[in-house]
Amino acid sequence: AQKITQTQPGMFVQEKEAVTLDCTYDTSDPSYGLFWYKQPSSGEMIFLIYQGSYDQQNATEGRYSLNFQKARKSANLVISASQLGDSAMYFCAMRSGGGADGLTFGKGTHLIIQP
Amino acid sequence: NAGVTQTPKFRVLKTGQSMTLLCAQDMNHEYMYWYRQDPGMGLRLIHYSVGEGTTAKGEVPDGYNVSRLKKQNFLLGLESAAPSQTSVYFCASGGNYYEQYFGPGTRLTVT
């Protein structure tokens, strides 16, 4: 069985500061993928970034980067220079194995950016 | 290119009624998924499909049925709705292992 743990139910951060959202995972499969999604108050799920278990480098997408520490089984999302529009729920998710099974999600972190 | 669309956006059912949620994608994706999201929780997989004519159970399949008669459509059925099925339902599709695009969601209330 696979599991995602997000230990920060909520976070308050000052605008323009960097933010790190924690995510730890558990799987016995050597092949897996890690995802981060943003869910604003409007409710849609927005894909942010993906990291494969065999990727040598940490994934980056604009202001988003994934701090992948395989030995610790952690996949933290880093948002540089936070903006008011970053206020949202953030979900970490994973998929194990090489198939097309669905994602397993964590419970999310509610991020609030303060001016 | 509309991406992933869901019909309807909102629905209120009485206990015991049935309904079907429709998911459509125009990206020619093989894989499609149905999730539910309850307050304070992440999304949980209900059923999924790896191709036209195929379906498989996810983490919380009880009380739901699905069909994938056409590649672009994935239907989620509730035969006899229960208050415990009050939730937001998300459909997603993907063309490969590292992508999964979500629809806007359907908010369902069962009274």
PDB file of C-alpha atoms in Angstrom, chain A residues 31-33 35 37 39 43 45 50 91 95-103 105-107, chain B residues 31 33 35 37 40-45 48 50 90 96-104:
ATOM      1  CA  SER A  31       9.193   2.943  -9.556  1.00  0.00           C
ATOM      2  CA  TYR A  32       6.873   5.773  -8.618  1.00  0.00           C
ATOM      3  CA  GLY A  33       5.951   9.326  -9.452  1.00  0.00           C
ATOM      4  CA  PHE A  35       2.869  15.116  -8.046  1.00  0.00           C
ATOM      5  CA  TYR A  37      -1.476  20.104  -7.220  1.00  0.00           C
ATOM      6  CA  GLN A  39      -6.545  23.908  -5.419  1.00  0.00           C
ATOM      7  CA  GLY A  43     -12.149  24.432  -6.493  1.00  0.00           C
ATOM      8  CA  MET A  45      -7.206  21.083  -9.365  1.00  0.00           C
ATOM      9  CA  TYR A  50       6.057  16.105 -11.291  1.00  0.00           C
ATOM     10  CA  PHE A  91      -1.924  18.518  -2.368  1.00  0.00           C
ATOM     11  CA  ARG A  95       1.481   6.889  -8.218  1.00  0.00           C
ATOM     12  CA  SER A  96       3.381   3.618  -7.738  1.00  0.00           C
ATOM     13  CA  GLY A  97       4.436   1.062 -10.280  1.00  0.00           C
ATOM     14  CA  GLY A  98       4.535   1.438 -14.028  1.00  0.00           C
ATOM     15  CA  GLY A  99       0.860   1.215 -14.736  1.00  0.00           C
ATOM     16  CA  ALA A 100      -1.947   3.703 -15.092  1.00  0.00           C
ATOM     17  CA  ASP A 101      -3.402   3.401 -11.612  1.00  0.00           C
ATOM     18  CA  GLY A 102      -4.823   6.533 -10.074  1.00  0.00           C
ATOM     19  CA  LEU A 103      -3.099   8.849  -7.657  1.00  0.00           C
ATOM     20  CA  PHE A 105      -3.352  12.022  -2.287  1.00  0.00           C
ATOM     21  CA  GLY A 106      -2.333  13.539   1.009  1.00  0.00           C
ATOM     22  CA  LYS A 107      -4.792  15.589   3.051  1.00  0.00           C
TER      23      LYS A 107
ATOM     24  CA  TYR B  31      -6.613   6.799 -19.016  1.00  0.00           C
ATOM     25  CA  TYR B  33     -10.352   8.459 -13.439  1.00  0.00           C
ATOM     26  CA  TYR B  35     -12.220  10.731  -7.541  1.00  0.00           C
ATOM     27  CA  GLN B  37     -13.141  14.862  -2.274  1.00  0.00           C
ATOM     28  CA  GLY B  40     -10.562  17.996   5.186  1.00  0.00           C
ATOM     29  CA  MET B  41      -9.379  15.200   2.964  1.00  0.00           C
ATOM     30  CA  GLY B  42      -7.487  14.767  -0.235  1.00  0.00           C
ATOM     31  CA  LEU B  43      -8.983  13.108  -3.262  1.00  0.00           C
ATOM     32  CA  ARG B  44      -9.751   9.395  -3.149  1.00  0.00           C
ATOM     33  CA  LEU B  45      -9.942   7.190  -6.217  1.00  0.00           C
ATOM     34  CA  TYR B  48     -10.594   4.227 -13.253  1.00  0.00           C
ATOM     35  CA  VAL B  50      -7.068   2.339 -18.848  1.00  0.00           C
ATOM     36  CA  PHE B  90     -13.573  15.058  -9.891  1.00  0.00           C
ATOM     37  CA  ASN B  96       0.902   8.786 -19.886  1.00  0.00           C
ATOM     38  CA  TYR B  97       2.343   7.969 -16.478  1.00  0.00           C
ATOM     39  CA  TYR B  98       3.335  11.467 -15.474  1.00  0.00           C
ATOM     40  CA  GLU B  99       0.264  13.480 -16.274  1.00  0.00           C
ATOM     41  CA  GLN B 100      -3.255  13.687 -14.929  1.00  0.00           C
ATOM     42  CA  TYR B 101      -5.524  16.585 -15.824  1.00  0.00           C
ATOM     43  CA  PHE B 102      -8.616  17.289 -13.799  1.00  0.00           C
ATOM     44  CA  GLY B 103     -12.077  18.506 -14.669  1.00  0.00           C
ATOM     45  CA  PRO B 104     -13.759  21.350 -12.746  1.00  0.00           C
TER      46      PRO B 104
END
